């Protein structure tokens, strides 16, 4: 629903800053290291407000549908007392930032040498199995195909994740993203605040206009030194 802002921290398109293309050692996982399975979501306080809002609008779906239709695309819905929350609470929902929270844990299985880091099958992160970071060519080989060279980025903004930097690799196959496309993105981000690495691997497959695959794994683990 459009009254719930999709405030996902953008990891898929990050501002790039010119830098050496090498993958910093601190980003790379060690063999069989513990990792946290994480997800982006609202704080408990915001989630409670959103739950009340959802319950209120479900009592009058026709009115809510009409409100959506009358609101210009891309703009937030105007506040209404019928939302079941105060205007101040609605403003909190509109401007809330997601937080990164742990949903599970795993042992990150990797094999590494001077040239490559290859991920094995880790519980809760099976999507990573068979993914290889080629440190020499600065590409990631995925079961779907090989990415272009990694692009370093730096985010100085003090937002929900804080200042961070890393490398992102992307694979794209298909000329019409709305009809037929295969896409993979692999991002390693160093979070300055916690001295952790956020690993984000996304896979999307669209065939004949239908999403037949849309998977993502998010992990954090200590930066290596």
Coordinates of C-alpha atoms in Angstrom, one line a residue:
X1 CA 0.0 0.0 0.0
X2 CA 1.3 3.4 -0.9
X3 CA 0.7 4.8 2.6
X4 CA 3.5 2.6 3.8
X5 CA 6.8 4.1 2.5
X6 CA 9.1 1.7 0.9
X7 CA 12.2 3.2 2.5
X8 CA 14.6 0.5 1.6
X9 CA 18.2 1.7 1.9
X10 CA 19.4 1.7 -1.7
X11 CA 22.1 -0.9 -2.2
X12 CA 21.3 -1.6 -5.8
X13 CA 22.4 1.7 -7.1
X14 CA 25.1 3.3 -5.1
X15 CA 27.0 6.6 -5.8
X16 CA 30.3 5.7 -7.3
X17 CA 33.5 7.5 -6.5
X18 CA 36.7 7.0 -8.4
X19 CA 39.0 4.5 -6.6
X20 CA 41.2 1.6 -7.2
X21 CA 39.2 -1.3 -8.5
X22 CA 40.8 -3.9 -6.1
X23 CA 38.6 -5.5 -3.6
X24 CA 39.6 -4.4 -0.1
X25 CA 40.7 -7.4 2.1
X26 CA 38.5 -6.2 4.9
X27 CA 35.4 -7.0 2.8
X28 CA 36.2 -10.6 2.1
X29 CA 34.9 -13.3 4.4
X30 CA 37.1 -15.9 6.1
X31 CA 36.5 -19.6 5.8
X32 CA 33.7 -20.9 7.9
X33 CA 33.0 -17.7 9.7
X34 CA 29.9 -16.8 11.7
X35 CA 27.5 -14.4 10.0
X36 CA 24.1 -12.8 10.8
X37 CA 21.2 -13.1 8.5
X38 CA 19.6 -9.7 8.4
X39 CA 16.7 -7.8 6.9
X40 CA 15.6 -4.2 6.6
X41 CA 12.4 -3.2 8.4
X42 CA 10.6 -0.7 10.5
X43 CA 11.4 -0.1 14.1
X44 CA 9.0 -1.6 16.6
X45 CA 7.4 1.8 17.3
X46 CA 6.8 2.5 13.6
X47 CA 5.6 -1.0 13.0
X48 CA 3.0 -0.6 15.7
X49 CA 1.7 2.6 14.1
X50 CA 1.6 1.0 10.7
X51 CA -0.4 -1.9 12.1
X52 CA -3.0 0.5 13.5
X53 CA -3.2 2.3 10.2
X54 CA -3.6 -0.9 8.2
X55 CA -6.4 -2.1 10.5
X56 CA -8.2 1.2 10.2
X57 CA -8.2 1.4 6.4
X58 CA -9.2 -2.2 6.0
X59 CA -12.5 -1.3 7.6
X60 CA -13.4 0.8 4.6
X61 CA -11.7 -0.5 1.5
X62 CA -13.9 1.4 -0.9
X63 CA -12.9 4.8 0.6
X64 CA -9.3 3.8 0.8
X65 CA -9.2 2.7 -2.9
X66 CA -10.9 6.0 -3.9
X67 CA -8.3 7.9 -1.9
X68 CA -5.5 6.1 -3.7
X69 CA -7.1 6.9 -7.1
X70 CA -7.4 10.6 -6.3
X71 CA -3.8 10.9 -5.2
X72 CA -1.2 11.8 -7.9
X73 CA 1.2 8.9 -8.7
X74 CA 4.4 9.2 -6.7
X75 CA 2.9 11.4 -4.0
X76 CA 2.1 10.2 -0.4
X77 CA -1.5 9.9 0.5
X78 CA -2.9 13.0 2.3
X79 CA -3.5 12.5 5.9
X80 CA -7.0 11.6 7.1
X81 CA -8.3 11.0 10.6
X82 CA -9.8 7.8 9.1
X83 CA -6.2 6.4 9.1
X84 CA -6.8 5.7 12.8
X85 CA -3.6 7.4 13.8
X86 CA -2.7 11.1 14.5
X87 CA -1.2 13.4 11.9
X88 CA 2.0 13.4 13.9
X89 CA 2.2 9.6 13.8
X90 CA 1.5 9.6 10.1
X91 CA 4.3 12.0 9.6
X92 CA 6.6 9.6 11.5
X93 CA 5.6 6.8 9.2
X94 CA 6.3 8.9 6.1
X95 CA 9.7 9.9 7.2
X96 CA 10.8 6.7 9.0
X97 CA 14.0 5.1 7.9
X98 CA 14.4 1.3 8.0
X99 CA 16.7 -0.4 10.4
X100 CA 18.8 -3.5 9.9
X101 CA 17.9 -6.3 12.2
X102 CA 19.1 -9.8 12.7
X103 CA 16.6 -12.5 11.6
X104 CA 18.9 -15.5 12.0
X105 CA 22.5 -16.7 12.0
X106 CA 24.7 -19.0 9.9
X107 CA 28.2 -20.2 9.3
X108 CA 29.4 -18.7 6.1
X109 CA 31.2 -21.4 4.1
X110 CA 33.8 -20.2 1.7
X111 CA 36.9 -21.5 0.1
X112 CA 39.6 -19.0 -0.8
X113 CA 43.0 -18.6 -2.4
X114 CA 45.0 -15.7 -3.7
X115 CA 42.8 -15.3 -6.8
X116 CA 39.3 -16.2 -5.8
X117 CA 36.7 -16.5 -3.0
X118 CA 34.0 -19.1 -3.6
X119 CA 30.9 -19.4 -1.5
X120 CA 29.6 -22.8 -0.5
X121 CA 26.1 -23.8 0.7
X122 CA 25.4 -22.0 4.0
X123 CA 22.2 -22.6 5.9
X124 CA 19.8 -19.7 5.3
X125 CA 22.0 -18.4 2.6
X126 CA 21.8 -21.1 0.0
X127 CA 21.5 -18.5 -2.8
X128 CA 25.2 -17.8 -2.4
X129 CA 26.3 -21.4 -3.3
X130 CA 28.5 -21.4 -6.3
X131 CA 29.1 -17.6 -6.4
X132 CA 32.8 -16.8 -6.9
X133 CA 34.6 -13.4 -6.5
X134 CA 37.5 -13.2 -8.9
X135 CA 40.0 -10.9 -7.1
X136 CA 42.3 -10.7 -10.2
X137 CA 39.7 -9.9 -12.8
X138 CA 37.5 -8.0 -10.4
X139 CA 34.3 -9.8 -11.5
X140 CA 31.8 -12.1 -9.8
X141 CA 30.9 -15.4 -11.4
X142 CA 27.4 -16.4 -10.6
X143 CA 25.3 -19.4 -11.7
X144 CA 23.5 -16.9 -14.0
X145 CA 26.6 -15.5 -15.6
X146 CA 29.6 -13.3 -15.0
X147 CA 29.3 -9.7 -13.9
X148 CA 31.0 -6.7 -15.3
X149 CA 33.9 -5.3 -13.3
X150 CA 33.2 -4.2 -9.8
X151 CA 32.6 -0.5 -9.1
X152 CA 33.8 1.0 -5.9
X153 CA 31.5 3.4 -4.0
X154 CA 31.6 5.6 -1.0
X155 CA 28.6 6.9 0.9
X156 CA 29.5 9.7 3.4
X157 CA 25.9 10.5 4.3
X158 CA 25.0 9.8 7.9
X159 CA 21.8 7.9 7.2
X160 CA 20.4 4.8 8.7
X161 CA 23.4 2.7 7.9
X162 CA 25.9 5.5 8.5
X163 CA 29.0 6.2 6.4
X164 CA 30.1 3.3 4.3
X165 CA 32.0 2.1 1.3
X166 CA 32.4 -1.0 -0.8
X167 CA 32.2 -2.6 -4.2
X168 CA 29.3 -3.6 -6.3
X169 CA 29.2 -6.0 -9.2
X170 CA 26.3 -6.4 -11.7
X171 CA 25.1 -8.9 -14.3
X172 CA 22.4 -8.1 -16.8
X173 CA 21.0 -10.2 -19.6
X174 CA 18.1 -9.1 -21.8
X175 CA 17.2 -5.9 -23.6
X176 CA 13.7 -5.5 -22.2
X177 CA 13.6 -5.3 -18.4
X178 CA 9.8 -5.3 -18.3
X179 CA 9.4 -8.4 -20.4
X180 CA 12.5 -10.6 -20.3
X181 CA 15.6 -10.0 -18.1
X182 CA 18.0 -11.9 -16.0
X183 CA 19.8 -9.8 -13.4
X184 CA 22.2 -10.4 -10.5
X185 CA 23.8 -7.9 -8.2
X186 CA 26.5 -8.6 -5.6
X187 CA 27.5 -5.9 -3.2
X188 CA 30.0 -5.9 -0.3
X189 CA 29.7 -2.8 2.0
X190 CA 31.9 -1.9 4.9
X191 CA 29.7 -0.3 7.6
X192 CA 31.9 2.2 9.4
X193 CA 29.8 2.4 12.6
X194 CA 29.9 -1.2 13.4
X195 CA 33.1 -2.3 11.5
X196 CA 31.0 -5.0 9.8
X197 CA 30.5 -6.0 6.2
X198 CA 27.1 -6.1 4.7
X199 CA 26.8 -8.7 1.9
X200 CA 23.8 -8.2 -0.4
X201 CA 23.2 -10.7 -3.3
X202 CA 20.1 -10.2 -5.4
X203 CA 18.8 -12.4 -8.3
X204 CA 15.9 -11.4 -10.5
X205 CA 14.5 -13.3 -13.5
X206 CA 11.6 -12.0 -15.5
X207 CA 10.1 -14.0 -18.4
X208 CA 7.3 -12.8 -20.6
X209 CA 6.6 -10.0 -18.2
X210 CA 6.3 -12.2 -15.2
X211 CA 8.8 -12.4 -12.3
X212 CA 9.7 -16.1 -12.1
X213 CA 12.5 -15.5 -9.6
X214 CA 13.2 -12.8 -7.2
X215 CA 15.6 -13.7 -4.4
X216 CA 17.9 -11.9 -2.1
X217 CA 20.3 -12.7 0.7
X218 CA 21.5 -10.2 3.2
X219 CA 24.3 -11.0 5.7
X220 CA 26.6 -9.2 8.0
X221 CA 29.9 -10.4 9.3
X222 CA 32.9 -8.8 11.0
X223 CA 35.3 -6.9 8.8
X224 CA 38.6 -8.9 8.4
X225 CA 41.9 -7.4 9.4

